[in-house]
Amino acid sequence: MSIDVSVRLFFPIASAPAALRALAKILHSDTGKAIVIALPDGGEFALPIDAEFGENRGEPRLFEVGTPILGGFDSCVTAVVRKKKKLPRKSKPHINAWGDIEYFKVVKQRVAYPVSFYLDRDQNHFAISFHNITSADVSEFYSKPFRSRLAYLYSEGNGVAGVYELMEQWQSFADPHLSITLPEGFDEDAQGIDALVEVLTKIL
């Protein structure tokens, strides 16, 4: 059985330009492909993708109320991490700032986390959702580098709520140890994103 996890970040519509601009910065694709998201009041944003599901259309996708979810698009969220690299056997050991001898050096390395992402909106709020592609990607969704890039997106886009969904269990994005229980009978499909955001902001 495959394990599914997603991160859903919610933003006010007024912050769409800032959020989409930040989304374009954290995504990367080696294919050179991109989709263009157009806002009703002007502005277009090219988002790097590796592939997309459904019909492949070249024109910009208008992001307005009543549009279906725009996705899923396969891409990669990228982050720069620091890693220890062992020195060659004949190299002189490194002496750090405290005078300790180290047989490694710290290097920066860019890592890519495969994701499928979706966009969906209501009248006053919209969501950017990231889903794992394989079960092997689940742990990466909780890793510090991946979370830091999504936190950057959340901050730049003035996010108002963020959640994990792991096998139909909800958790806070800010604190994955915090479980979330929606009110009994709540139906997002029927009540919409605006109602969901209102519920989540009261819980979180």
PDB file of C-alpha atoms in Angstrom:
ATOM      1  CA  MET A   1       0.000   0.000   0.000  1.00  0.00           C
ATOM      2  CA  SER A   2       1.356   3.411  -0.939  1.00  0.00           C
ATOM      3  CA  ILE A   3       1.656   6.096   1.722  1.00  0.00           C
ATOM      4  CA  ASP A   4       0.340   9.528   0.777  1.00  0.00           C
ATOM      5  CA  VAL A   5       1.290  12.824   2.372  1.00  0.00           C
ATOM      6  CA  SER A   6       0.581  16.381   1.368  1.00  0.00           C
ATOM      7  CA  VAL A   7       1.237  19.883   2.634  1.00  0.00           C
ATOM      8  CA  ARG A   8      -1.498  22.449   2.071  1.00  0.00           C
ATOM      9  CA  LEU A   9      -0.692  26.122   2.552  1.00  0.00           C
ATOM     10  CA  PHE A  10      -3.482  28.708   2.527  1.00  0.00           C
ATOM     11  CA  PHE A  11      -3.162  32.373   1.538  1.00  0.00           C
ATOM     12  CA  PRO A  12      -5.414  35.421   1.115  1.00  0.00           C
ATOM     13  CA  ILE A  13      -6.227  36.220  -2.508  1.00  0.00           C
ATOM     14  CA  ALA A  14      -4.587  39.633  -2.140  1.00  0.00           C
ATOM     15  CA  SER A  15      -1.259  37.835  -1.592  1.00  0.00           C
ATOM     16  CA  ALA A  16      -1.471  35.736  -4.766  1.00  0.00           C
ATOM     17  CA  PRO A  17       1.224  37.701  -6.669  1.00  0.00           C
ATOM     18  CA  ALA A  18       3.728  37.399  -3.807  1.00  0.00           C
ATOM     19  CA  ALA A  19       2.935  33.726  -3.178  1.00  0.00           C
ATOM     20  CA  LEU A  20       3.172  32.731  -6.851  1.00  0.00           C
ATOM     21  CA  ARG A  21       6.424  34.657  -7.200  1.00  0.00           C
ATOM     22  CA  ALA A  22       7.849  32.783  -4.209  1.00  0.00           C
ATOM     23  CA  LEU A  23       6.523  29.465  -5.542  1.00  0.00           C
ATOM     24  CA  ALA A  24       8.401  30.033  -8.801  1.00  0.00           C
ATOM     25  CA  LYS A  25      11.600  30.583  -6.794  1.00  0.00           C
ATOM     26  CA  ILE A  26      11.451  27.317  -4.837  1.00  0.00           C
ATOM     27  CA  LEU A  27      10.563  25.110  -7.828  1.00  0.00           C
ATOM     28  CA  HIS A  28      13.058  23.716 -10.329  1.00  0.00           C
ATOM     29  CA  SER A  29      12.873  21.594 -13.447  1.00  0.00           C
ATOM     30  CA  ASP A  30      15.596  20.235 -15.710  1.00  0.00           C
ATOM     31  CA  THR A  31      13.136  19.966 -18.623  1.00  0.00           C
ATOM     32  CA  GLY A  32      12.828  23.679 -19.284  1.00  0.00           C
ATOM     33  CA  LYS A  33       9.037  23.319 -19.213  1.00  0.00           C
ATOM     34  CA  ALA A  34       6.802  25.733 -17.350  1.00  0.00           C
ATOM     35  CA  ILE A  35       3.151  26.522 -16.872  1.00  0.00           C
ATOM     36  CA  VAL A  36       1.945  30.104 -16.764  1.00  0.00           C
ATOM     37  CA  ILE A  37      -0.627  31.110 -14.152  1.00  0.00           C
ATOM     38  CA  ALA A  38      -2.512  34.317 -14.925  1.00  0.00           C
ATOM     39  CA  LEU A  39      -4.394  36.330 -12.320  1.00  0.00           C
ATOM     40  CA  PRO A  40      -7.746  37.919 -13.267  1.00  0.00           C
ATOM     41  CA  ASP A  41      -6.560  41.413 -12.329  1.00  0.00           C
ATOM     42  CA  GLY A  42      -3.311  41.067 -14.247  1.00  0.00           C
ATOM     43  CA  GLY A  43       0.066  39.440 -13.775  1.00  0.00           C
ATOM     44  CA  GLU A  44       1.461  36.153 -15.075  1.00  0.00           C
ATOM     45  CA  PHE A  45       3.786  33.749 -13.287  1.00  0.00           C
ATOM     46  CA  ALA A  46       5.819  30.962 -14.926  1.00  0.00           C
ATOM     47  CA  LEU A  47       6.187  27.881 -12.718  1.00  0.00           C
ATOM     48  CA  PRO A  48       8.847  25.273 -13.653  1.00  0.00           C
ATOM     49  CA  ILE A  49       7.446  21.764 -14.149  1.00  0.00           C
ATOM     50  CA  ASP A  50       8.744  18.359 -15.233  1.00  0.00           C
ATOM     51  CA  ALA A  51       5.371  17.034 -16.387  1.00  0.00           C
ATOM     52  CA  GLU A  52       1.671  17.620 -15.979  1.00  0.00           C
ATOM     53  CA  PHE A  53      -1.425  15.457 -15.809  1.00  0.00           C
ATOM     54  CA  GLY A  54      -4.365  15.940 -18.146  1.00  0.00           C
ATOM     55  CA  GLU A  55      -4.579  18.108 -21.211  1.00  0.00           C
ATOM     56  CA  ASN A  56      -1.405  19.970 -22.145  1.00  0.00           C
ATOM     57  CA  ARG A  57      -2.333  23.543 -23.020  1.00  0.00           C
ATOM     58  CA  GLY A  58       0.143  26.207 -23.986  1.00  0.00           C
ATOM     59  CA  GLU A  59      -1.876  29.273 -23.048  1.00  0.00           C
ATOM     60  CA  PRO A  60      -1.832  30.754 -19.532  1.00  0.00           C
ATOM     61  CA  ARG A  61      -4.154  29.183 -16.948  1.00  0.00           C
ATOM     62  CA  LEU A  62      -6.502  31.791 -15.505  1.00  0.00           C
ATOM     63  CA  PHE A  63      -6.626  31.487 -11.716  1.00  0.00           C
ATOM     64  CA  GLU A  64     -10.161  32.607 -10.879  1.00  0.00           C
ATOM     65  CA  VAL A  65     -13.061  31.556  -8.674  1.00  0.00           C
ATOM     66  CA  GLY A  66     -14.816  28.497 -10.039  1.00  0.00           C
ATOM     67  CA  THR A  67     -11.843  27.124 -11.918  1.00  0.00           C
ATOM     68  CA  PRO A  68     -10.997  23.489 -11.259  1.00  0.00           C
ATOM     69  CA  ILE A  69      -7.889  22.649  -9.311  1.00  0.00           C
ATOM     70  CA  LEU A  70      -4.875  23.560 -11.419  1.00  0.00           C
ATOM     71  CA  GLY A  71      -2.675  20.453 -11.231  1.00  0.00           C
ATOM     72  CA  GLY A  72      -1.130  18.153 -10.745  1.00  0.00           C
ATOM     73  CA  PHE A  73       2.168  19.293 -11.994  1.00  0.00           C
ATOM     74  CA  ASP A  74       5.302  17.280 -11.265  1.00  0.00           C
ATOM     75  CA  SER A  75       8.258  19.434 -10.295  1.00  0.00           C
ATOM     76  CA  CYS A  76      10.974  19.652  -7.651  1.00  0.00           C
ATOM     77  CA  VAL A  77      11.275  21.848  -4.601  1.00  0.00           C
ATOM     78  CA  THR A  78      14.945  22.716  -4.228  1.00  0.00           C
ATOM     79  CA  ALA A  79      16.963  23.645  -1.164  1.00  0.00           C
ATOM     80  CA  VAL A  80      20.616  24.277  -0.373  1.00  0.00           C
ATOM     81  CA  VAL A  81      21.927  22.125   2.463  1.00  0.00           C
ATOM     82  CA  ARG A  82      25.276  21.913   4.220  1.00  0.00           C
ATOM     83  CA  LYS A  83      26.915  18.502   4.237  1.00  0.00           C
ATOM     84  CA  LYS A  84      30.151  17.112   5.607  1.00  0.00           C
ATOM     85  CA  LYS A  85      32.499  15.913   2.885  1.00  0.00           C
ATOM     86  CA  LYS A  86      35.316  13.588   3.902  1.00  0.00           C
ATOM     87  CA  LEU A  87      38.768  14.829   2.963  1.00  0.00           C
ATOM     88  CA  PRO A  88      40.953  12.698   0.669  1.00  0.00           C
ATOM     89  CA  ARG A  89      43.249  10.348   2.587  1.00  0.00           C
ATOM     90  CA  LYS A  90      46.429  12.332   1.882  1.00  0.00           C
ATOM     91  CA  SER A  91      44.910  15.734   2.619  1.00  0.00           C
ATOM     92  CA  LYS A  92      45.954  17.714   5.655  1.00  0.00           C
ATOM     93  CA  PRO A  93      43.277  17.705   8.368  1.00  0.00           C
ATOM     94  CA  HIS A  94      41.273  20.874   8.792  1.00  0.00           C
ATOM     95  CA  ILE A  95      41.524  22.825  12.044  1.00  0.00           C
ATOM     96  CA  ASN A  96      38.274  24.535  12.928  1.00  0.00           C
ATOM     97  CA  ALA A  97      37.708  27.811  14.802  1.00  0.00           C
ATOM     98  CA  TRP A  98      37.939  26.025  18.196  1.00  0.00           C
ATOM     99  CA  GLY A  99      41.243  24.357  17.365  1.00  0.00           C
ATOM    100  CA  ASP A 100      39.714  20.911  16.790  1.00  0.00           C
ATOM    101  CA  ILE A 101      41.154  18.709  14.064  1.00  0.00           C
ATOM    102  CA  GLU A 102      38.568  17.649  11.485  1.00  0.00           C
ATOM    103  CA  TYR A 103      38.986  15.196   8.620  1.00  0.00           C
ATOM    104  CA  PHE A 104      36.102  16.658   6.644  1.00  0.00           C
ATOM    105  CA  LYS A 105      34.975  19.957   5.234  1.00  0.00           C
ATOM    106  CA  VAL A 106      31.496  21.419   5.103  1.00  0.00           C
ATOM    107  CA  VAL A 107      30.185  21.999   1.589  1.00  0.00           C
ATOM    108  CA  LYS A 108      26.940  23.415   0.250  1.00  0.00           C
ATOM    109  CA  GLN A 109      24.868  21.128  -1.915  1.00  0.00           C
ATOM    110  CA  ARG A 110      21.593  21.715  -3.715  1.00  0.00           C
ATOM    111  CA  VAL A 111      19.031  18.963  -3.215  1.00  0.00           C
ATOM    112  CA  ALA A 112      15.770  18.438  -5.088  1.00  0.00           C
ATOM    113  CA  TYR A 113      12.586  17.028  -3.565  1.00  0.00           C
ATOM    114  CA  PRO A 114      10.139  15.599  -6.161  1.00  0.00           C
ATOM    115  CA  VAL A 115       6.567  16.822  -5.686  1.00  0.00           C
ATOM    116  CA  SER A 116       3.256  17.148  -7.424  1.00  0.00           C
ATOM    117  CA  PHE A 117       1.671  20.519  -6.733  1.00  0.00           C
ATOM    118  CA  TYR A 118      -1.837  21.872  -7.129  1.00  0.00           C
ATOM    119  CA  LEU A 119      -3.475  25.280  -6.980  1.00  0.00           C
ATOM    120  CA  ASP A 120      -7.076  25.876  -5.949  1.00  0.00           C
ATOM    121  CA  ARG A 121      -8.982  28.976  -4.877  1.00  0.00           C
ATOM    122  CA  ASP A 122     -12.174  30.328  -3.385  1.00  0.00           C
ATOM    123  CA  GLN A 123     -13.486  33.876  -3.200  1.00  0.00           C
ATOM    124  CA  ASN A 124     -11.139  35.155  -0.478  1.00  0.00           C
ATOM    125  CA  HIS A 125      -8.426  32.480  -0.087  1.00  0.00           C
ATOM    126  CA  PHE A 126      -6.450  30.014  -2.162  1.00  0.00           C
ATOM    127  CA  ALA A 127      -4.343  26.942  -1.486  1.00  0.00           C
ATOM    128  CA  ILE A 128      -1.023  25.665  -2.792  1.00  0.00           C
ATOM    129  CA  SER A 129      -0.740  21.934  -2.145  1.00  0.00           C
ATOM    130  CA  PHE A 130       2.314  19.684  -2.431  1.00  0.00           C
ATOM    131  CA  HIS A 131       1.895  15.908  -2.700  1.00  0.00           C
ATOM    132  CA  ASN A 132       4.455  13.118  -2.591  1.00  0.00           C
ATOM    133  CA  ILE A 133       5.048  11.160  -5.790  1.00  0.00           C
ATOM    134  CA  THR A 134       6.185   7.886  -4.169  1.00  0.00           C
ATOM    135  CA  SER A 135       6.022   6.443  -0.665  1.00  0.00           C
ATOM    136  CA  ALA A 136       9.800   6.882  -0.428  1.00  0.00           C
ATOM    137  CA  ASP A 137       9.288  10.662  -0.502  1.00  0.00           C
ATOM    138  CA  VAL A 138       7.197  10.820   2.688  1.00  0.00           C
ATOM    139  CA  SER A 139      10.097  11.372   5.113  1.00  0.00           C
ATOM    140  CA  GLU A 140      11.451  14.167   2.929  1.00  0.00           C
ATOM    141  CA  PHE A 141       8.208  16.110   3.424  1.00  0.00           C
ATOM    142  CA  TYR A 142       9.100  16.337   7.120  1.00  0.00           C
ATOM    143  CA  SER A 143      12.776  17.141   6.587  1.00  0.00           C
ATOM    144  CA  LYS A 144      14.148  20.477   7.749  1.00  0.00           C
ATOM    145  CA  PRO A 145      15.364  21.686   4.302  1.00  0.00           C
ATOM    146  CA  PHE A 146      12.024  20.893   2.622  1.00  0.00           C
ATOM    147  CA  ARG A 147      10.025  22.507   5.416  1.00  0.00           C
ATOM    148  CA  SER A 148      12.240  25.596   5.360  1.00  0.00           C
ATOM    149  CA  ARG A 149      11.525  26.181   1.664  1.00  0.00           C
ATOM    150  CA  LEU A 150       7.798  25.847   2.211  1.00  0.00           C
ATOM    151  CA  ALA A 151       8.092  28.122   5.237  1.00  0.00           C
ATOM    152  CA  TYR A 152       9.729  30.693   2.942  1.00  0.00           C
ATOM    153  CA  LEU A 153       6.763  30.401   0.570  1.00  0.00           C
ATOM    154  CA  TYR A 154       4.329  30.701   3.488  1.00  0.00           C
ATOM    155  CA  SER A 155       6.093  33.798   4.812  1.00  0.00           C
ATOM    156  CA  GLU A 156       6.449  35.561   1.460  1.00  0.00           C
ATOM    157  CA  GLY A 157       2.813  34.864   0.583  1.00  0.00           C
ATOM    158  CA  ASN A 158       1.472  35.982   3.983  1.00  0.00           C
ATOM    159  CA  GLY A 159       0.061  32.533   4.687  1.00  0.00           C
ATOM    160  CA  VAL A 160      -2.833  32.209   7.113  1.00  0.00           C
ATOM    161  CA  ALA A 161      -2.860  28.434   7.756  1.00  0.00           C
ATOM    162  CA  GLY A 162      -0.835  25.343   6.885  1.00  0.00           C
ATOM    163  CA  VAL A 163      -1.485  21.650   7.367  1.00  0.00           C
ATOM    164  CA  TYR A 164      -0.102  18.206   6.670  1.00  0.00           C
ATOM    165  CA  GLU A 165      -2.451  15.474   5.499  1.00  0.00           C
ATOM    166  CA  LEU A 166      -0.968  12.032   6.138  1.00  0.00           C
ATOM    167  CA  MET A 167      -3.235   9.098   5.314  1.00  0.00           C
ATOM    168  CA  GLU A 168      -6.365  11.181   6.086  1.00  0.00           C
ATOM    169  CA  GLN A 169      -4.893  12.413   9.393  1.00  0.00           C
ATOM    170  CA  TRP A 170      -4.406  16.176   9.692  1.00  0.00           C
ATOM    171  CA  GLN A 171      -1.452  17.847  11.432  1.00  0.00           C
ATOM    172  CA  SER A 172      -0.262  21.423  11.817  1.00  0.00           C
ATOM    173  CA  PHE A 173       2.438  22.444   9.341  1.00  0.00           C
ATOM    174  CA  ALA A 174       4.072  24.616  12.006  1.00  0.00           C
ATOM    175  CA  ASP A 175       4.108  21.712  14.473  1.00  0.00           C
ATOM    176  CA  PRO A 176       3.563  18.264  12.901  1.00  0.00           C
ATOM    177  CA  HIS A 177       3.125  16.786  16.385  1.00  0.00           C
ATOM    178  CA  LEU A 178      -0.103  18.783  16.726  1.00  0.00           C
ATOM    179  CA  SER A 179      -3.081  16.795  15.406  1.00  0.00           C
ATOM    180  CA  ILE A 180      -6.041  18.634  13.921  1.00  0.00           C
ATOM    181  CA  THR A 181      -9.645  17.502  14.093  1.00  0.00           C
ATOM    182  CA  LEU A 182     -12.155  19.317  11.905  1.00  0.00           C
ATOM    183  CA  PRO A 183     -15.677  19.911  13.222  1.00  0.00           C
ATOM    184  CA  GLU A 184     -17.989  16.937  12.810  1.00  0.00           C
ATOM    185  CA  GLY A 185     -19.817  17.069   9.512  1.00  0.00           C
ATOM    186  CA  PHE A 186     -17.478  19.613   7.922  1.00  0.00           C
ATOM    187  CA  ASP A 187     -17.310  19.034   4.142  1.00  0.00           C
ATOM    188  CA  GLU A 188     -14.674  21.036   2.301  1.00  0.00           C
ATOM    189  CA  ASP A 189     -16.093  20.087  -1.106  1.00  0.00           C
ATOM    190  CA  ALA A 190     -19.454  21.550  -0.127  1.00  0.00           C
ATOM    191  CA  GLN A 191     -18.312  24.465   2.024  1.00  0.00           C
ATOM    192  CA  GLY A 192     -15.167  25.541   0.183  1.00  0.00           C
ATOM    193  CA  ILE A 193     -11.689  26.781   0.991  1.00  0.00           C
ATOM    194  CA  ASP A 194     -12.852  29.998   2.661  1.00  0.00           C
ATOM    195  CA  ALA A 195     -14.837  28.005   5.218  1.00  0.00           C
ATOM    196  CA  LEU A 196     -11.918  25.612   5.735  1.00  0.00           C
ATOM    197  CA  VAL A 197      -9.531  28.518   6.362  1.00  0.00           C
ATOM    198  CA  GLU A 198     -11.939  29.984   8.896  1.00  0.00           C
ATOM    199  CA  VAL A 199     -12.032  26.653  10.748  1.00  0.00           C
ATOM    200  CA  LEU A 200      -8.273  26.162  10.633  1.00  0.00           C
ATOM    201  CA  THR A 201      -7.421  29.654  11.864  1.00  0.00           C
ATOM    202  CA  LYS A 202      -9.587  29.008  14.912  1.00  0.00           C
ATOM    203  CA  ILE A 203      -7.833  25.692  15.610  1.00  0.00           C
ATOM    204  CA  LEU A 204      -4.229  26.652  14.884  1.00  0.00           C
TER     205      LEU A 204
END
